[in-house]
Structure formats: structure tokens, C-alpha cells
mmCIF file of C-alpha atoms in Angstrom:
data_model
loop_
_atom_site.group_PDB
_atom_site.id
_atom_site.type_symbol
_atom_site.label_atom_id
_atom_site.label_comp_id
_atom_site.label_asym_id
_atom_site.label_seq_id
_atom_site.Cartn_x
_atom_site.Cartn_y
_atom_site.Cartn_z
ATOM 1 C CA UNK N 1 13.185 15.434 6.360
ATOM 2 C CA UNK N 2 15.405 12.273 7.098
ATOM 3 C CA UNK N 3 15.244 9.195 4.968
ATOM 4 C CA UNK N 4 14.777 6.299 8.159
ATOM 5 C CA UNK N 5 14.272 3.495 5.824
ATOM 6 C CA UNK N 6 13.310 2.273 2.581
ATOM 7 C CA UNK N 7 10.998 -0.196 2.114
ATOM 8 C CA UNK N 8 11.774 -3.097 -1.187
ATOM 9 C CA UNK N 9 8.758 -6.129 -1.176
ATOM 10 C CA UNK N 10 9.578 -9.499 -3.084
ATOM 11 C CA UNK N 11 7.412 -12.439 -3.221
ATOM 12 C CA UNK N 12 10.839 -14.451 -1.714
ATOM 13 C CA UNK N 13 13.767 -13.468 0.859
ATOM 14 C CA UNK N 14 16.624 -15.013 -1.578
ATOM 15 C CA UNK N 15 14.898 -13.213 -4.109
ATOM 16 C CA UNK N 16 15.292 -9.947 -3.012
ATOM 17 C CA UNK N 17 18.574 -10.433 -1.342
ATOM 18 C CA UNK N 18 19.998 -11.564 -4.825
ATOM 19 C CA UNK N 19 18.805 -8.583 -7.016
ATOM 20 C CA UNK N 20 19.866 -6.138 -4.180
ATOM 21 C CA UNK N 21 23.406 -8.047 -3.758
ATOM 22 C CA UNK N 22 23.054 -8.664 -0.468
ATOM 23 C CA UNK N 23 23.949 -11.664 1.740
ATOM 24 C CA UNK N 24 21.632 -13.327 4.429
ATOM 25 C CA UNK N 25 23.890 -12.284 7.176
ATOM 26 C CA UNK N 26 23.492 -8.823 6.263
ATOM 27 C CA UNK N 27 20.012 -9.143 7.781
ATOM 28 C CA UNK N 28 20.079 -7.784 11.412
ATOM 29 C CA UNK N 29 16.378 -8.174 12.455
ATOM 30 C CA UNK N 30 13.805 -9.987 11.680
ATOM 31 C CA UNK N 31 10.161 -9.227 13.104
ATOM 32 C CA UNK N 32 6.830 -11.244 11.611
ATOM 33 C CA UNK N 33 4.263 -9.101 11.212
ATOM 34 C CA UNK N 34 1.041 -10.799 11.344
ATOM 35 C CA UNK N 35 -1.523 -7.958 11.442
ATOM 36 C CA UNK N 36 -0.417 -7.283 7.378
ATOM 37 C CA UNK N 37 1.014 -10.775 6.633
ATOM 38 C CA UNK N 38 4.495 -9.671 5.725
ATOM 39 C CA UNK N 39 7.693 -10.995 7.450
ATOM 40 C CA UNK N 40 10.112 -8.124 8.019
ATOM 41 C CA UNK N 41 14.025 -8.135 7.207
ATOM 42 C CA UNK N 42 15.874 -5.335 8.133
ATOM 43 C CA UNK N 43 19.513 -4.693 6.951
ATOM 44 C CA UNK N 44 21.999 -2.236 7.674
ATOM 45 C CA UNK N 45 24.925 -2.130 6.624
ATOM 46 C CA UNK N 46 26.566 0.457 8.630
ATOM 47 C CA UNK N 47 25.272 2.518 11.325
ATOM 48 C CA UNK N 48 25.633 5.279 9.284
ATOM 49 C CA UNK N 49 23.477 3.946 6.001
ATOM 50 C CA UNK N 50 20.032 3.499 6.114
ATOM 51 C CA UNK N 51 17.756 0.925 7.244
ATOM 52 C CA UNK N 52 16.496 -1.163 3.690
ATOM 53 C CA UNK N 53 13.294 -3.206 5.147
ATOM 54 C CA UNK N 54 12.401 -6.139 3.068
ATOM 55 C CA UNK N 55 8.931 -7.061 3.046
ATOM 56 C CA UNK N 56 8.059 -10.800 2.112
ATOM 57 C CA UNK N 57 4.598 -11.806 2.400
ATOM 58 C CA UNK N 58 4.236 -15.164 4.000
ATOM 59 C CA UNK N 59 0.566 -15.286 3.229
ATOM 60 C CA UNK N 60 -1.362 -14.882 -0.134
ATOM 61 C CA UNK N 61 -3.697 -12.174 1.142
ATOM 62 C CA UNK N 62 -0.349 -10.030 2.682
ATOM 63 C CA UNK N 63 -0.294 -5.849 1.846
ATOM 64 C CA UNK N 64 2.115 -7.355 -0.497
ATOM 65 C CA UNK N 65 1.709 -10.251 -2.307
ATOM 66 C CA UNK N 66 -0.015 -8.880 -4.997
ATOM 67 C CA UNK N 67 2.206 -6.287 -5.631
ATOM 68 C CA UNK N 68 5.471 -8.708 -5.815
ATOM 69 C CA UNK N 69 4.160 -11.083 -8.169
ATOM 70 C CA UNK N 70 3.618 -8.273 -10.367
ATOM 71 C CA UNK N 71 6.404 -6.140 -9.649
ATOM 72 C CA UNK N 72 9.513 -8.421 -8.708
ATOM 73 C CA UNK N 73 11.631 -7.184 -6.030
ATOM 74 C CA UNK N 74 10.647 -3.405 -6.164
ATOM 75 C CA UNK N 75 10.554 -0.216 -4.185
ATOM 76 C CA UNK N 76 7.259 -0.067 -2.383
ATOM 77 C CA UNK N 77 7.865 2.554 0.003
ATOM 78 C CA UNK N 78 10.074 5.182 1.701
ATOM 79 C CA UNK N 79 10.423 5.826 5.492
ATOM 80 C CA UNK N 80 10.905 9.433 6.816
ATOM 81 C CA UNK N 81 11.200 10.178 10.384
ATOM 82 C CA UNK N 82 9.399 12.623 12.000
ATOM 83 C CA UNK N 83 8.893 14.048 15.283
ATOM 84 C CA UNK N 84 5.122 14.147 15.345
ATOM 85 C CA UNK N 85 3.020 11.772 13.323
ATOM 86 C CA UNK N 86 0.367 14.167 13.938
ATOM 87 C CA UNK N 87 2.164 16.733 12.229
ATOM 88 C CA UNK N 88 2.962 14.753 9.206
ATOM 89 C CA UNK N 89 -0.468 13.735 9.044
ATOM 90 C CA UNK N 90 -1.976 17.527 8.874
ATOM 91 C CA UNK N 91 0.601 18.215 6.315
ATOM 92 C CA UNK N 92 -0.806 15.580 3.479
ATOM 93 C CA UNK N 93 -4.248 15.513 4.632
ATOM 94 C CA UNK N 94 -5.784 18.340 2.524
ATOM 95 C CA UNK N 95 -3.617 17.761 -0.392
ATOM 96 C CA UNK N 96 -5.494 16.518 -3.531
ATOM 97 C CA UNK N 97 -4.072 12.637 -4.175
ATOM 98 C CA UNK N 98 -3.082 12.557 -0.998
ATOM 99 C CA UNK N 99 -4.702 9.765 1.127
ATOM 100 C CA UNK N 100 -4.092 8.754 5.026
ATOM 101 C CA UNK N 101 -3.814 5.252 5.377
ATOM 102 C CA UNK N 102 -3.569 2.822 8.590
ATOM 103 C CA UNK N 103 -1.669 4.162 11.393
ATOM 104 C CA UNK N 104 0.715 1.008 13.412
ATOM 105 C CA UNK N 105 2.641 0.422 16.335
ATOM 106 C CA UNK N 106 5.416 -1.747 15.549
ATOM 107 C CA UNK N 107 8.405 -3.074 18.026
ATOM 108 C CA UNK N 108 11.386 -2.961 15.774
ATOM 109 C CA UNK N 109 14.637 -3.004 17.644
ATOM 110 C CA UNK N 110 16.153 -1.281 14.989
ATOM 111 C CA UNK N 111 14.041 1.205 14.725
ATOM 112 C CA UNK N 112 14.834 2.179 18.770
ATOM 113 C CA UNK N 113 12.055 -0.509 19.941
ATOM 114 C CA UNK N 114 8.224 -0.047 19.754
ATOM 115 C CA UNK N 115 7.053 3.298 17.389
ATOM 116 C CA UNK N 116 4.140 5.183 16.160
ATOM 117 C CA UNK N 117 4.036 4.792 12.213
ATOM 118 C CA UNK N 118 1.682 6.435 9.959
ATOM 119 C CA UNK N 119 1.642 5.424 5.856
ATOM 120 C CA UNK N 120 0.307 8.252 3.564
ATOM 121 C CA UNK N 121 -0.391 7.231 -0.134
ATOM 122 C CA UNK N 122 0.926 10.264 -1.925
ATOM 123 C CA UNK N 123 0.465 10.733 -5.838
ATOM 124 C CA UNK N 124 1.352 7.429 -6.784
ATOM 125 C CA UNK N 125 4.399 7.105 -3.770
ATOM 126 C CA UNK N 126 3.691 5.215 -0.476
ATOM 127 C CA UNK N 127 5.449 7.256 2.473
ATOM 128 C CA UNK N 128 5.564 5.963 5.892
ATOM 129 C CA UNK N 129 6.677 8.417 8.818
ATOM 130 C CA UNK N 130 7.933 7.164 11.782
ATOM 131 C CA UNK N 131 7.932 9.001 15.106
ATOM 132 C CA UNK N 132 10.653 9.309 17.042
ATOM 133 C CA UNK N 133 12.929 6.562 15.207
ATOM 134 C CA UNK J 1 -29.134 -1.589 -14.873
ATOM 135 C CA UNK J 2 -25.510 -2.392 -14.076
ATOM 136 C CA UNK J 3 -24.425 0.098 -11.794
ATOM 137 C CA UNK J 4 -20.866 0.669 -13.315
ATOM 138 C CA UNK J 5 -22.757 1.555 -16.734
ATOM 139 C CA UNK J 6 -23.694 4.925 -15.286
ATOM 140 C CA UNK J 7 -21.864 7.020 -17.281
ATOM 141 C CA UNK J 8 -21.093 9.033 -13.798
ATOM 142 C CA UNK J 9 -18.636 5.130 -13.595
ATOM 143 C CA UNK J 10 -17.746 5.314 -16.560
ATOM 144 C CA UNK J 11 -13.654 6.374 -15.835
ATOM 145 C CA UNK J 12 -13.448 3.614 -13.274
ATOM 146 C CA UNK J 13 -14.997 0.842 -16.519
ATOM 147 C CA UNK J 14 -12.050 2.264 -18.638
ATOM 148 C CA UNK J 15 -9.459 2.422 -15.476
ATOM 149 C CA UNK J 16 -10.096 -2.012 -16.022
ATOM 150 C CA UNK J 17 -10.741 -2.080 -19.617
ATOM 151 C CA UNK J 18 -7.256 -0.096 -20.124
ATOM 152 C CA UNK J 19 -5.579 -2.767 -18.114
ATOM 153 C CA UNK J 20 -7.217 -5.978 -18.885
ATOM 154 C CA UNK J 21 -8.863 -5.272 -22.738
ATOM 155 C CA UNK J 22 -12.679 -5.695 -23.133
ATOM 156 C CA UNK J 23 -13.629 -8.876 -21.899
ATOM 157 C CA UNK J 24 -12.940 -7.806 -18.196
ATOM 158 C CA UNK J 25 -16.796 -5.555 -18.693
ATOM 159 C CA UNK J 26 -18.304 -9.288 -18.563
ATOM 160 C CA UNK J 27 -17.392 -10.433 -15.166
ATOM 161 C CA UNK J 28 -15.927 -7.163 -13.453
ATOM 162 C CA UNK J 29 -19.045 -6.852 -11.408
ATOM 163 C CA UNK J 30 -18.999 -10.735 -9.785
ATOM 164 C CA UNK J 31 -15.195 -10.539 -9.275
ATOM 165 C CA UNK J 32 -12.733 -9.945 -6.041
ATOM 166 C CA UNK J 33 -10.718 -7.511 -7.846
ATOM 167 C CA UNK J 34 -7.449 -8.401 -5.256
ATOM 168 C CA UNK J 35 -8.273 -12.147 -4.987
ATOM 169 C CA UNK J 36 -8.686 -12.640 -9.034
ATOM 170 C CA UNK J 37 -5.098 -10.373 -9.184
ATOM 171 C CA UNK J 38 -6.301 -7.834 -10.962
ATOM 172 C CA UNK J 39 -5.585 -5.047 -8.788
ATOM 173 C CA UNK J 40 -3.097 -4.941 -5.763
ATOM 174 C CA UNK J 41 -3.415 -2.939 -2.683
ATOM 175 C CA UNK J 42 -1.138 0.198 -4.285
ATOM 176 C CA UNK J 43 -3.913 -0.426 -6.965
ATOM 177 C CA UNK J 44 -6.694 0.711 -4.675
ATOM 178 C CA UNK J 45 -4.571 3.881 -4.147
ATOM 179 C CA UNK J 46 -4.633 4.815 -7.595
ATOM 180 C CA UNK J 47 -8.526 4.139 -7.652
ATOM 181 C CA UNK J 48 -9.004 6.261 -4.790
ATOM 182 C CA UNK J 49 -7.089 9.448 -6.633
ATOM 183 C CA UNK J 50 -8.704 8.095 -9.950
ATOM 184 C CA UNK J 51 -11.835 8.901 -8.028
ATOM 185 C CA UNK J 52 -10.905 11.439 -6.253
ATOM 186 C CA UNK J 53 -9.756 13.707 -9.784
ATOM 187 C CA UNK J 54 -13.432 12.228 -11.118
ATOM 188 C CA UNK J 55 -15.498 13.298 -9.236
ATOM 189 C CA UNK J 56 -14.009 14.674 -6.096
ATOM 190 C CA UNK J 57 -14.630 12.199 -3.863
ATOM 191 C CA UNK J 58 -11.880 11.335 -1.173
ATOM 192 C CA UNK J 59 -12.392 8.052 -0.115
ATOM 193 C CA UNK J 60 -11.591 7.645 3.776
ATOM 194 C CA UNK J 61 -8.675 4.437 3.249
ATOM 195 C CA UNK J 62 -7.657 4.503 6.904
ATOM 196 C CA UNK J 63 -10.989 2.454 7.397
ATOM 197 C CA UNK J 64 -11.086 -0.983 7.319
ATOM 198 C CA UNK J 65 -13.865 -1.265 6.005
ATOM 199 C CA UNK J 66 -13.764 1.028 3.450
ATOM 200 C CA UNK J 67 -10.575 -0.549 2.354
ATOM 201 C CA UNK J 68 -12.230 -3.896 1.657
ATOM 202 C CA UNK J 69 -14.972 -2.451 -0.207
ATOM 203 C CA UNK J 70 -12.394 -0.968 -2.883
ATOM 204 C CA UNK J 71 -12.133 -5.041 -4.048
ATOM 205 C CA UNK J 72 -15.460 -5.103 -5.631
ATOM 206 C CA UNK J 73 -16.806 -2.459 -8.390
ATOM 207 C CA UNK J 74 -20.107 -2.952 -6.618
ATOM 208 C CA UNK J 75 -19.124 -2.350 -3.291
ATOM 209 C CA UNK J 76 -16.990 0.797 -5.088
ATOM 210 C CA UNK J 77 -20.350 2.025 -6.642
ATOM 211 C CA UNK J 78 -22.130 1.813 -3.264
ATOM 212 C CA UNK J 79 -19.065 3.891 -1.467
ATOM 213 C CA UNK J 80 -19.491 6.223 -3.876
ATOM 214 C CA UNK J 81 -23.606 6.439 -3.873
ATOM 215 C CA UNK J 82 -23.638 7.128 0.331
#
């Protein structure tokens, strides 16, 4: 299973780009996510690395705002691709602490345009699988 | 009777009273547990396999609406009584 991204929230941008040593122009995409109140940075450094998404909420109600006042700029979740959401899905389903969550359609360049992502609350670690990416 | 003094409730009192001390058992049933910052939306994941090693219950989280009800004990309860 490949690592596609991982996923850091912080209540601010400069925030999160200090404690991760990063410099705004490291960010190549930005997409605002309204449905979950988060605005999305993505950085890469080379096209080899992968993808760290910052999450930011821009709203107090976001997934995340909760979360980063508590937490600082923290891990909140890792990315795996996959080649059938489906797939992924049947594999966690049945497993005790394992819960499906909300499944999205996102258009991130980055991520090859608009995909199918699933997140899966697993024993205390948020996973999100994306199809195809 | 409050419903969160069934002893049935009783792990999901001492999943609050564990984080916030005693005096969260006075207002935890009139509060928005997200709005008041109390609990975050990972949060409701660990009250859903809190519940879940309980008393077996998997809570369905890919509904909306079952989502929101996981920011009131009440509205917990009532998930839990269907």
C-alpha cells in the first residue's frame, strides 16, 4: 500500500509552515474546500516525495478546528492510494474499531484532477484512500 | 431520570468526567459537546469505538445525521436506545 499523502491540520497556514520548516512557495496548490470548511495546501517538494496536505480551517465549525486548537500543527491523517475504494472499504468494514466515514469527490490537480476518496477511522488513526491518484 | 445515569451510560459519564473532572456531570446533558470544545470531531471517533467495545454497538458515522447527533449525550443516548 502506497503512502499518497499525509495530511498535518493547524489552526493557521504560517503556523504550520513554520513548525514543518517549510516556505510559502513550497505550496503548489491550493483548493478551498467548502463542504468541510478547511482550505487545502498541498506541497511537494519533489516529484518523487510525497504530497504533505495542510488543512487550515477557515471557519470555526471546520472538520478541523477543534482539533488544531487543541493539538497545534499535528498529524491528522494519512493518505494511501488504492485502486478500488470499494475494496478498501470491505477490507475495514467488519473490523472491530473500525468505522467508515464520508466518502468525497475532490478536484485536486495534484492529486491527477477530480478523485474518489473514502476516510476510514481506524483504532484511533484517520486513513483516507484515494482511488486512482 | 437522567438518561446518562443508566448505569448501561455509565462508561460514556466517565469517558467526560476523565477528561474534564466532576463538574462536567452538571451541564453535560444541555451542552454542544463540539461547540462548548469539549470534544473534536476525532473525538466522536473515539466515542464511537468507546461504544462500540461497551456495548457492541457500531454506530453508522458515514451519516450525517448520525454524525451530528454524537454532539449531544442526549442525542448519543437516543442513538443508542433505537
Amino acid at each position: 500500500m502506497k503512502i499518497h499523502h499525509v495530511g498535518i491540520a493547524s489552526t493557521h497556514l504560517d503556523t504550520a509552515l513554520k513548525s514543518l520548516m517549510l516556505v510559502q512557495s513550497a505550496i503548489i496548490e491550493e483548493v478551498y474546500d467548502e463542504l468541510q470548511g478547511n482550505v487545502l495546501y498541498f506541497i511537494r517538494q519533489t516529484p518523487e516525495t510525497s504530497i504533505i496536505e495542510l488543512v487550515i480551517p477557515f471557519r470555526s465549525n471546520s472538520t478541523v478546528s477543534n482539533f488544531a486548537r487543541k493539538n497545534g500543527t499535528a498529524l491528522h491523517h494519512i493518505g494511501f492510494s488504492t485502486p478500488s475504494l470499494k475494496s478498501s472499504i470491505d477490507q475495514h468494514k467488519l473490523q472491530e474499531g473500525h468505522f467508515l466515514l464520508k466518502e468525497y469527490e475532490i478536484n485536486v490537480d495534484c492529486f491527477g484532477g477530480k478523485v474518489k476518496t473514502v476516510f476510514i477511522y481506524a483504532n484511533g488513526m484517520l486513513i483516507e484512500y484515494i482511488e486512482n491518484a | 431520570m437522567n438518561p446518562i445515569d443508566n448505569s448501561k451510560y455509565k462508561f460514556l459519564l466517565d469517558f467526560f468526567v476523565q477528561r474534564e473532572g466532576d463538574q462536567i456531570v452538571a451541564e453535560l446533558a444541555d451542552i454542544d459537546l463540539v461547540e462548548t470544545g469539549i470534544i473534536d470531531s476525532l473525538d466522536i471517533l473515539d466515542l464511537a469505538i468507546l461504544i462500540e467495545k461497551n456495548i457492541g454497538i457500531k454506530i453508522d458515522l458515514s451519516d450525517d445525521q448520525t454524525f451530528s447527533a454524537m454532539r449531544r449525550i442526549n442525542s448519543i443516548i437516543n442513538l443508542l436506545e433505537e
